Amino acid sequence: MDPVRKIAVVTGAGSGIGRSVAVALAQAGWTPVLAGRRAEPLAGTAELTGRDDTLCVPTDVTSPDAVGALFAAARDRYGRVDLLFNNAGSFAGGGTPVEDLDHDTWRAVVDVNLTGAFLCAREAFRLMKEQTPGGGRIINNGSISAHSPRPHSIAYTATKHAVTGLTKSLSLDGRPYRIACGQIDIGNAATEMTRRMRDGILQANGELAPEPVMDAADVARTVAHMASLPLEANIQFATVMATTMPYIGRG
């Protein structure tokens, strides 16, 4: 393996923030390993990276076996993993009042947003401990909702609060092994998930109002900067948001 090559696993890489981050990392010299449920969108992202060494691994992050296979593929191809961007997420059930949210939807959101993040972090942690030279970085995709919820978003909000706990525990447990862990909390990046915000979304006062969004490339540049730091430095938490979105003063 080329000792200069830096390997980055990006989950949810087939679209949105994951796609933007994969492209930004590739432009910064990283070799991306792209994970997502469907092969075709991953291939589209791989083409956008402009690199011929990008690896695509269709992966269900809720499956321990699939996540294990993802990191095994990265190890077998490149010998190591230097970065995990834990990005795969679901907003299923968003807009549903708590009394109407069914158990299956709750479980589906928890499985992707929390259990999936844990499974990927666990495999990254195992590999980063064993590889030579040891260490690496994990960046978890949190959310503005890790600080302030939207109406009718209990599953998403609860999991994003839990991701913050995951980040803190990984940071502590990674110290002996040169494994740094940080979190980026994002507000209103322009993706398919936020399309409805431009048309009007429920506010805390009960009104519907459109909200500003920002380019996902601005998020990607921030992740690339976090990833560029030496392992002796860590951005523990970063918040990147559309400047005038209702967050400070929300409610």
PDB file of C-alpha atoms in Angstrom:
ATOM      1  CA  MET A   1       0.000   0.000   0.000  1.00  0.00           C
ATOM      2  CA  ASP A   2       1.150   3.536  -0.744  1.00  0.00           C
ATOM      3  CA  PRO A   3       2.128   4.880   2.707  1.00  0.00           C
ATOM      4  CA  VAL A   4       0.987   8.388   1.704  1.00  0.00           C
ATOM      5  CA  ARG A   5      -2.513   7.261   0.730  1.00  0.00           C
ATOM      6  CA  LYS A   6      -5.242   8.254   3.184  1.00  0.00           C
ATOM      7  CA  ILE A   7      -8.352   6.074   3.219  1.00  0.00           C
ATOM      8  CA  ALA A   8     -11.765   7.506   4.106  1.00  0.00           C
ATOM      9  CA  VAL A   9     -14.959   5.481   4.575  1.00  0.00           C
ATOM     10  CA  VAL A  10     -18.078   7.572   3.903  1.00  0.00           C
ATOM     11  CA  THR A  11     -21.506   6.125   4.678  1.00  0.00           C
ATOM     12  CA  GLY A  12     -24.648   7.412   3.029  1.00  0.00           C
ATOM     13  CA  ALA A  13     -22.370   8.324   0.142  1.00  0.00           C
ATOM     14  CA  GLY A  14     -24.878   7.925  -2.676  1.00  0.00           C
ATOM     15  CA  SER A  15     -26.430  11.371  -2.363  1.00  0.00           C
ATOM     16  CA  GLY A  16     -26.696  14.578  -0.380  1.00  0.00           C
ATOM     17  CA  ILE A  17     -24.120  15.392   2.258  1.00  0.00           C
ATOM     18  CA  GLY A  18     -22.375  12.041   1.901  1.00  0.00           C
ATOM     19  CA  ARG A  19     -21.826  12.587  -1.811  1.00  0.00           C
ATOM     20  CA  SER A  20     -20.572  16.150  -1.275  1.00  0.00           C
ATOM     21  CA  VAL A  21     -18.183  15.050   1.467  1.00  0.00           C
ATOM     22  CA  ALA A  22     -16.821  12.165  -0.609  1.00  0.00           C
ATOM     23  CA  VAL A  23     -16.060  14.545  -3.474  1.00  0.00           C
ATOM     24  CA  ALA A  24     -14.441  17.111  -1.162  1.00  0.00           C
ATOM     25  CA  LEU A  25     -12.274  14.462   0.488  1.00  0.00           C
ATOM     26  CA  ALA A  26     -11.186  13.116  -2.896  1.00  0.00           C
ATOM     27  CA  GLN A  27     -10.230  16.621  -3.996  1.00  0.00           C
ATOM     28  CA  ALA A  28      -8.186  16.932  -0.787  1.00  0.00           C
ATOM     29  CA  GLY A  29      -6.226  13.787  -1.628  1.00  0.00           C
ATOM     30  CA  TRP A  30      -8.190  11.135   0.239  1.00  0.00           C
ATOM     31  CA  THR A  31      -9.090   7.789  -1.313  1.00  0.00           C
ATOM     32  CA  PRO A  32     -12.830   7.315  -0.671  1.00  0.00           C
ATOM     33  CA  VAL A  33     -14.555   4.069   0.235  1.00  0.00           C
ATOM     34  CA  LEU A  34     -18.210   4.712  -0.534  1.00  0.00           C
ATOM     35  CA  ALA A  35     -20.971   2.930   1.377  1.00  0.00           C
ATOM     36  CA  GLY A  36     -24.706   3.126   0.797  1.00  0.00           C
ATOM     37  CA  ARG A  37     -27.694   0.900   0.212  1.00  0.00           C
ATOM     38  CA  ARG A  38     -27.711   1.011  -3.603  1.00  0.00           C
ATOM     39  CA  ALA A  39     -24.848   0.437  -6.012  1.00  0.00           C
ATOM     40  CA  GLU A  40     -25.981   2.817  -8.762  1.00  0.00           C
ATOM     41  CA  PRO A  41     -25.891   6.052  -6.704  1.00  0.00           C
ATOM     42  CA  LEU A  42     -22.519   5.018  -5.266  1.00  0.00           C
ATOM     43  CA  ALA A  43     -21.180   4.622  -8.798  1.00  0.00           C
ATOM     44  CA  GLY A  44     -22.435   8.127  -9.568  1.00  0.00           C
ATOM     45  CA  THR A  45     -20.572   9.512  -6.572  1.00  0.00           C
ATOM     46  CA  ALA A  46     -17.434   7.586  -7.522  1.00  0.00           C
ATOM     47  CA  GLU A  47     -17.520   9.192 -10.959  1.00  0.00           C
ATOM     48  CA  LEU A  48     -17.794  12.649  -9.389  1.00  0.00           C
ATOM     49  CA  THR A  49     -14.712  12.055  -7.233  1.00  0.00           C
ATOM     50  CA  GLY A  50     -12.593  11.892 -10.371  1.00  0.00           C
ATOM     51  CA  ARG A  51     -10.453   9.145  -8.865  1.00  0.00           C
ATOM     52  CA  ASP A  52      -9.923   5.697 -10.339  1.00  0.00           C
ATOM     53  CA  ASP A  53      -9.138   4.140  -6.950  1.00  0.00           C
ATOM     54  CA  THR A  54     -12.527   4.816  -5.318  1.00  0.00           C
ATOM     55  CA  LEU A  55     -14.098   1.692  -3.833  1.00  0.00           C
ATOM     56  CA  CYS A  56     -17.904   1.289  -3.769  1.00  0.00           C
ATOM     57  CA  VAL A  57     -19.405  -1.156  -1.265  1.00  0.00           C
ATOM     58  CA  PRO A  58     -23.223  -1.420  -1.149  1.00  0.00           C
ATOM     59  CA  THR A  59     -23.937  -1.593   2.573  1.00  0.00           C
ATOM     60  CA  ASP A  60     -26.895  -1.741   4.936  1.00  0.00           C
ATOM     61  CA  VAL A  61     -25.488   0.002   8.009  1.00  0.00           C
ATOM     62  CA  THR A  62     -28.110  -1.632  10.237  1.00  0.00           C
ATOM     63  CA  SER A  63     -26.581  -5.063   9.528  1.00  0.00           C
ATOM     64  CA  PRO A  64     -23.526  -6.070  11.593  1.00  0.00           C
ATOM     65  CA  ASP A  65     -22.466  -8.502   8.872  1.00  0.00           C
ATOM     66  CA  ALA A  66     -22.760  -5.892   6.111  1.00  0.00           C
ATOM     67  CA  VAL A  67     -20.797  -3.333   8.100  1.00  0.00           C
ATOM     68  CA  GLY A  68     -18.136  -5.920   8.879  1.00  0.00           C
ATOM     69  CA  ALA A  69     -17.899  -6.695   5.167  1.00  0.00           C
ATOM     70  CA  LEU A  70     -17.530  -2.979   4.356  1.00  0.00           C
ATOM     71  CA  PHE A  71     -14.489  -2.552   6.576  1.00  0.00           C
ATOM     72  CA  ALA A  72     -13.050  -5.892   5.513  1.00  0.00           C
ATOM     73  CA  ALA A  73     -13.263  -4.720   1.892  1.00  0.00           C
ATOM     74  CA  ALA A  74     -11.478  -1.475   2.765  1.00  0.00           C
ATOM     75  CA  ARG A  75      -8.790  -3.359   4.679  1.00  0.00           C
ATOM     76  CA  ASP A  76      -8.316  -5.930   1.928  1.00  0.00           C
ATOM     77  CA  ARG A  77      -8.042  -3.287  -0.799  1.00  0.00           C
ATOM     78  CA  TYR A  78      -6.016  -0.613   0.994  1.00  0.00           C
ATOM     79  CA  GLY A  79      -4.675  -2.173   4.197  1.00  0.00           C
ATOM     80  CA  ARG A  80      -6.112   0.455   6.536  1.00  0.00           C
ATOM     81  CA  VAL A  81      -8.797   3.072   7.237  1.00  0.00           C
ATOM     82  CA  ASP A  82      -7.774   6.572   8.352  1.00  0.00           C
ATOM     83  CA  LEU A  83     -11.181   8.231   8.498  1.00  0.00           C
ATOM     84  CA  LEU A  84     -14.818   7.276   8.978  1.00  0.00           C
ATOM     85  CA  PHE A  85     -17.486   9.844   8.170  1.00  0.00           C
ATOM     86  CA  ASN A  86     -20.508   8.337   9.899  1.00  0.00           C
ATOM     87  CA  ASN A  87     -23.174   9.976   7.783  1.00  0.00           C
ATOM     88  CA  ALA A  88     -25.972   7.511   6.939  1.00  0.00           C
ATOM     89  CA  GLY A  89     -29.247   8.710   8.427  1.00  0.00           C
ATOM     90  CA  SER A  90     -33.016   8.613   8.237  1.00  0.00           C
ATOM     91  CA  PHE A  91     -35.723  11.195   8.964  1.00  0.00           C
ATOM     92  CA  ALA A  92     -38.536   8.637   8.666  1.00  0.00           C
ATOM     93  CA  GLY A  93     -41.551   9.623  10.723  1.00  0.00           C
ATOM     94  CA  GLY A  94     -40.649  13.306  10.596  1.00  0.00           C
ATOM     95  CA  GLY A  95     -43.798  15.377  10.834  1.00  0.00           C
ATOM     96  CA  THR A  96     -45.706  12.660  12.700  1.00  0.00           C
ATOM     97  CA  PRO A  97     -47.054  13.542  16.163  1.00  0.00           C
ATOM     98  CA  VAL A  98     -45.618  11.353  18.910  1.00  0.00           C
ATOM     99  CA  GLU A  99     -48.972   9.732  19.656  1.00  0.00           C
ATOM    100  CA  ASP A 100     -49.246   8.601  16.026  1.00  0.00           C
ATOM    101  CA  LEU A 101     -45.673   7.394  15.512  1.00  0.00           C
ATOM    102  CA  ASP A 102     -45.684   3.627  15.079  1.00  0.00           C
ATOM    103  CA  HIS A 103     -43.137   1.344  16.682  1.00  0.00           C
ATOM    104  CA  ASP A 104     -41.718   0.086  13.385  1.00  0.00           C
ATOM    105  CA  THR A 105     -40.903   3.610  12.216  1.00  0.00           C
ATOM    106  CA  TRP A 106     -39.287   4.445  15.562  1.00  0.00           C
ATOM    107  CA  ARG A 107     -37.153   1.321  15.351  1.00  0.00           C
ATOM    108  CA  ALA A 108     -36.176   2.009  11.753  1.00  0.00           C
ATOM    109  CA  VAL A 109     -34.850   5.474  12.637  1.00  0.00           C
ATOM    110  CA  VAL A 110     -32.988   4.179  15.702  1.00  0.00           C
ATOM    111  CA  ASP A 111     -31.519   1.328  13.667  1.00  0.00           C
ATOM    112  CA  VAL A 112     -30.060   3.635  11.009  1.00  0.00           C
ATOM    113  CA  ASN A 113     -29.166   6.772  12.939  1.00  0.00           C
ATOM    114  CA  LEU A 114     -27.859   5.248  16.152  1.00  0.00           C
ATOM    115  CA  THR A 115     -27.220   1.530  15.769  1.00  0.00           C
ATOM    116  CA  GLY A 116     -25.792   2.013  12.275  1.00  0.00           C
ATOM    117  CA  ALA A 117     -23.441   4.719  13.540  1.00  0.00           C
ATOM    118  CA  PHE A 118     -22.353   2.466  16.389  1.00  0.00           C
ATOM    119  CA  LEU A 119     -21.733  -0.536  14.125  1.00  0.00           C
ATOM    120  CA  CYS A 120     -19.594   1.512  11.742  1.00  0.00           C
ATOM    121  CA  ALA A 121     -17.686   3.154  14.575  1.00  0.00           C
ATOM    122  CA  ARG A 122     -17.063  -0.226  16.193  1.00  0.00           C
ATOM    123  CA  GLU A 123     -15.561  -1.687  13.030  1.00  0.00           C
ATOM    124  CA  ALA A 124     -13.500   1.445  12.392  1.00  0.00           C
ATOM    125  CA  PHE A 125     -12.271   1.364  15.980  1.00  0.00           C
ATOM    126  CA  ARG A 126     -11.200  -2.268  15.694  1.00  0.00           C
ATOM    127  CA  LEU A 127      -9.270  -1.644  12.496  1.00  0.00           C
ATOM    128  CA  MET A 128      -7.697   1.618  13.643  1.00  0.00           C
ATOM    129  CA  LYS A 129      -6.405  -0.049  16.807  1.00  0.00           C
ATOM    130  CA  GLU A 130      -4.757  -2.897  14.877  1.00  0.00           C
ATOM    131  CA  GLN A 131      -3.326  -1.151  11.811  1.00  0.00           C
ATOM    132  CA  THR A 132       0.230   0.153  11.523  1.00  0.00           C
ATOM    133  CA  PRO A 133       0.664   3.013  12.079  1.00  0.00           C
ATOM    134  CA  GLY A 134      -2.241   2.929  14.458  1.00  0.00           C
ATOM    135  CA  GLY A 135      -4.985   5.465  14.912  1.00  0.00           C
ATOM    136  CA  GLY A 136      -7.475   7.342  12.822  1.00  0.00           C
ATOM    137  CA  ARG A 137     -10.430   9.697  12.994  1.00  0.00           C
ATOM    138  CA  ILE A 138     -14.190   9.257  13.238  1.00  0.00           C
ATOM    139  CA  ILE A 139     -16.510  12.149  12.382  1.00  0.00           C
ATOM    140  CA  ASN A 140     -20.159  11.615  13.274  1.00  0.00           C
ATOM    141  CA  ASN A 141     -22.928  13.477  11.485  1.00  0.00           C
ATOM    142  CA  GLY A 142     -25.101  14.913  14.222  1.00  0.00           C
ATOM    143  CA  SER A 143     -27.690  17.608  13.588  1.00  0.00           C
ATOM    144  CA  ILE A 144     -29.005  20.920  14.827  1.00  0.00           C
ATOM    145  CA  SER A 145     -31.640  18.616  16.326  1.00  0.00           C
ATOM    146  CA  ALA A 146     -28.958  17.315  18.686  1.00  0.00           C
ATOM    147  CA  HIS A 147     -29.433  20.663  20.435  1.00  0.00           C
ATOM    148  CA  SER A 148     -32.938  21.882  19.609  1.00  0.00           C
ATOM    149  CA  PRO A 149     -35.803  19.748  18.258  1.00  0.00           C
ATOM    150  CA  ARG A 150     -38.320  20.507  15.580  1.00  0.00           C
ATOM    151  CA  PRO A 151     -42.011  19.808  16.193  1.00  0.00           C
ATOM    152  CA  HIS A 152     -43.012  16.186  15.575  1.00  0.00           C
ATOM    153  CA  SER A 153     -39.473  14.823  15.193  1.00  0.00           C
ATOM    154  CA  ILE A 154     -39.082  12.691  18.296  1.00  0.00           C
ATOM    155  CA  ALA A 155     -37.327   9.705  16.697  1.00  0.00           C
ATOM    156  CA  TYR A 156     -34.835  11.779  14.728  1.00  0.00           C
ATOM    157  CA  THR A 157     -34.177  14.147  17.628  1.00  0.00           C
ATOM    158  CA  ALA A 158     -33.683  11.360  20.168  1.00  0.00           C
ATOM    159  CA  THR A 159     -31.202   9.551  17.933  1.00  0.00           C
ATOM    160  CA  LYS A 160     -29.209  12.709  17.210  1.00  0.00           C
ATOM    161  CA  HIS A 161     -28.939  13.442  20.928  1.00  0.00           C
ATOM    162  CA  ALA A 162     -27.706   9.863  21.315  1.00  0.00           C
ATOM    163  CA  VAL A 163     -25.105  10.379  18.578  1.00  0.00           C
ATOM    164  CA  THR A 164     -23.615  13.130  20.747  1.00  0.00           C
ATOM    165  CA  GLY A 165     -23.166  10.585  23.539  1.00  0.00           C
ATOM    166  CA  LEU A 166     -21.629   8.183  21.046  1.00  0.00           C
ATOM    167  CA  THR A 167     -19.169  10.869  19.964  1.00  0.00           C
ATOM    168  CA  LYS A 168     -18.116  11.657  23.522  1.00  0.00           C
ATOM    169  CA  SER A 169     -17.657   7.995  24.457  1.00  0.00           C
ATOM    170  CA  LEU A 170     -15.634   7.269  21.329  1.00  0.00           C
ATOM    171  CA  SER A 171     -13.454  10.300  22.022  1.00  0.00           C
ATOM    172  CA  LEU A 172     -12.711   9.060  25.513  1.00  0.00           C
ATOM    173  CA  ASP A 173     -12.205   5.411  24.603  1.00  0.00           C
ATOM    174  CA  GLY A 174     -10.059   6.312  21.597  1.00  0.00           C
ATOM    175  CA  ARG A 175      -7.457   8.300  23.521  1.00  0.00           C
ATOM    176  CA  PRO A 176      -5.078   5.398  24.225  1.00  0.00           C
ATOM    177  CA  TYR A 177      -5.081   4.395  20.543  1.00  0.00           C
ATOM    178  CA  ARG A 178      -4.719   7.750  18.731  1.00  0.00           C
ATOM    179  CA  ILE A 179      -8.336   7.558  17.579  1.00  0.00           C
ATOM    180  CA  ALA A 180      -9.906  11.012  17.488  1.00  0.00           C
ATOM    181  CA  CYS A 181     -13.661  11.473  17.278  1.00  0.00           C
ATOM    182  CA  GLY A 182     -15.599  14.635  16.496  1.00  0.00           C
ATOM    183  CA  GLN A 183     -19.094  15.590  15.419  1.00  0.00           C
ATOM    184  CA  ILE A 184     -20.546  17.987  12.882  1.00  0.00           C
ATOM    185  CA  ASP A 185     -24.040  19.304  13.573  1.00  0.00           C
ATOM    186  CA  ILE A 186     -25.670  20.482  10.371  1.00  0.00           C
ATOM    187  CA  GLY A 187     -28.613  22.780   9.857  1.00  0.00           C
ATOM    188  CA  ASN A 188     -30.530  23.036   6.585  1.00  0.00           C
ATOM    189  CA  ALA A 189     -28.038  21.812   4.005  1.00  0.00           C
ATOM    190  CA  ALA A 190     -29.736  21.722   0.601  1.00  0.00           C
ATOM    191  CA  THR A 191     -30.448  18.015   0.040  1.00  0.00           C
ATOM    192  CA  GLU A 192     -33.474  15.881  -0.766  1.00  0.00           C
ATOM    193  CA  MET A 193     -34.130  15.589   2.988  1.00  0.00           C
ATOM    194  CA  THR A 194     -34.514  19.367   3.312  1.00  0.00           C
ATOM    195  CA  ARG A 195     -36.413  20.043   0.068  1.00  0.00           C
ATOM    196  CA  ARG A 196     -39.671  20.583   1.951  1.00  0.00           C
ATOM    197  CA  MET A 197     -38.060  23.317   4.062  1.00  0.00           C
ATOM    198  CA  ARG A 198     -37.951  25.601   1.034  1.00  0.00           C
ATOM    199  CA  ASP A 199     -41.714  25.228   0.537  1.00  0.00           C
ATOM    200  CA  GLY A 200     -42.742  25.584   4.173  1.00  0.00           C
ATOM    201  CA  ILE A 201     -42.210  23.528   7.319  1.00  0.00           C
ATOM    202  CA  LEU A 202     -43.939  23.449  10.697  1.00  0.00           C
ATOM    203  CA  GLN A 203     -42.507  25.891  13.232  1.00  0.00           C
ATOM    204  CA  ALA A 204     -42.686  25.732  17.023  1.00  0.00           C
ATOM    205  CA  ASN A 205     -45.502  28.305  17.071  1.00  0.00           C
ATOM    206  CA  GLY A 206     -47.656  26.111  14.839  1.00  0.00           C
ATOM    207  CA  GLU A 207     -47.163  28.127  11.670  1.00  0.00           C
ATOM    208  CA  LEU A 208     -45.809  26.852   8.369  1.00  0.00           C
ATOM    209  CA  ALA A 209     -42.869  28.858   7.061  1.00  0.00           C
ATOM    210  CA  PRO A 210     -40.150  28.374   4.436  1.00  0.00           C
ATOM    211  CA  GLU A 211     -36.597  28.195   5.752  1.00  0.00           C
ATOM    212  CA  PRO A 212     -33.280  29.142   4.164  1.00  0.00           C
ATOM    213  CA  VAL A 213     -30.864  26.426   3.145  1.00  0.00           C
ATOM    214  CA  MET A 214     -27.143  26.344   2.374  1.00  0.00           C
ATOM    215  CA  ASP A 215     -25.073  24.479  -0.179  1.00  0.00           C
ATOM    216  CA  ALA A 216     -24.019  21.008   0.953  1.00  0.00           C
ATOM    217  CA  ALA A 217     -20.552  21.818  -0.383  1.00  0.00           C
ATOM    218  CA  ASP A 218     -20.132  24.201   2.545  1.00  0.00           C
ATOM    219  CA  VAL A 219     -20.665  21.286   4.905  1.00  0.00           C
ATOM    220  CA  ALA A 220     -18.248  19.166   2.896  1.00  0.00           C
ATOM    221  CA  ARG A 221     -15.477  21.743   3.190  1.00  0.00           C
ATOM    222  CA  THR A 222     -15.926  21.760   6.952  1.00  0.00           C
ATOM    223  CA  VAL A 223     -15.700  17.969   7.175  1.00  0.00           C
ATOM    224  CA  ALA A 224     -12.602  18.011   4.973  1.00  0.00           C
ATOM    225  CA  HIS A 225     -11.011  20.548   7.306  1.00  0.00           C
ATOM    226  CA  MET A 226     -11.831  18.441  10.379  1.00  0.00           C
ATOM    227  CA  ALA A 227     -10.318  15.441   8.605  1.00  0.00           C
ATOM    228  CA  SER A 228      -7.163  17.334   7.661  1.00  0.00           C
ATOM    229  CA  LEU A 229      -6.006  17.924  11.226  1.00  0.00           C
ATOM    230  CA  PRO A 230      -3.213  15.830  12.721  1.00  0.00           C
ATOM    231  CA  LEU A 231      -4.444  13.248  15.214  1.00  0.00           C
ATOM    232  CA  GLU A 232      -2.968  15.373  17.988  1.00  0.00           C
ATOM    233  CA  ALA A 233      -5.728  17.937  17.293  1.00  0.00           C
ATOM    234  CA  ASN A 234      -9.479  17.452  17.166  1.00  0.00           C
ATOM    235  CA  ILE A 235     -12.529  19.552  16.420  1.00  0.00           C
ATOM    236  CA  GLN A 236     -14.806  17.990  18.996  1.00  0.00           C
ATOM    237  CA  PHE A 237     -18.029  19.658  17.861  1.00  0.00           C
ATOM    238  CA  ALA A 238     -18.720  21.924  14.896  1.00  0.00           C
ATOM    239  CA  THR A 239     -22.029  23.499  13.911  1.00  0.00           C
ATOM    240  CA  VAL A 240     -22.583  24.481  10.271  1.00  0.00           C
ATOM    241  CA  MET A 241     -25.942  25.962   9.385  1.00  0.00           C
ATOM    242  CA  ALA A 242     -27.803  28.259   7.050  1.00  0.00           C
ATOM    243  CA  THR A 243     -27.089  31.630   8.641  1.00  0.00           C
ATOM    244  CA  THR A 244     -30.673  32.820   9.078  1.00  0.00           C
ATOM    245  CA  MET A 245     -32.421  29.524   9.800  1.00  0.00           C
ATOM    246  CA  PRO A 246     -34.533  29.405  12.979  1.00  0.00           C
ATOM    247  CA  TYR A 247     -32.147  27.800  15.444  1.00  0.00           C
ATOM    248  CA  ILE A 248     -30.899  30.524  17.783  1.00  0.00           C
ATOM    249  CA  GLY A 249     -34.205  31.643  19.222  1.00  0.00           C
ATOM    250  CA  ARG A 250     -36.099  28.652  17.839  1.00  0.00           C
ATOM    251  CA  GLY A 251     -39.441  28.345  19.613  1.00  0.00           C
TER     252      GLY A 251
END
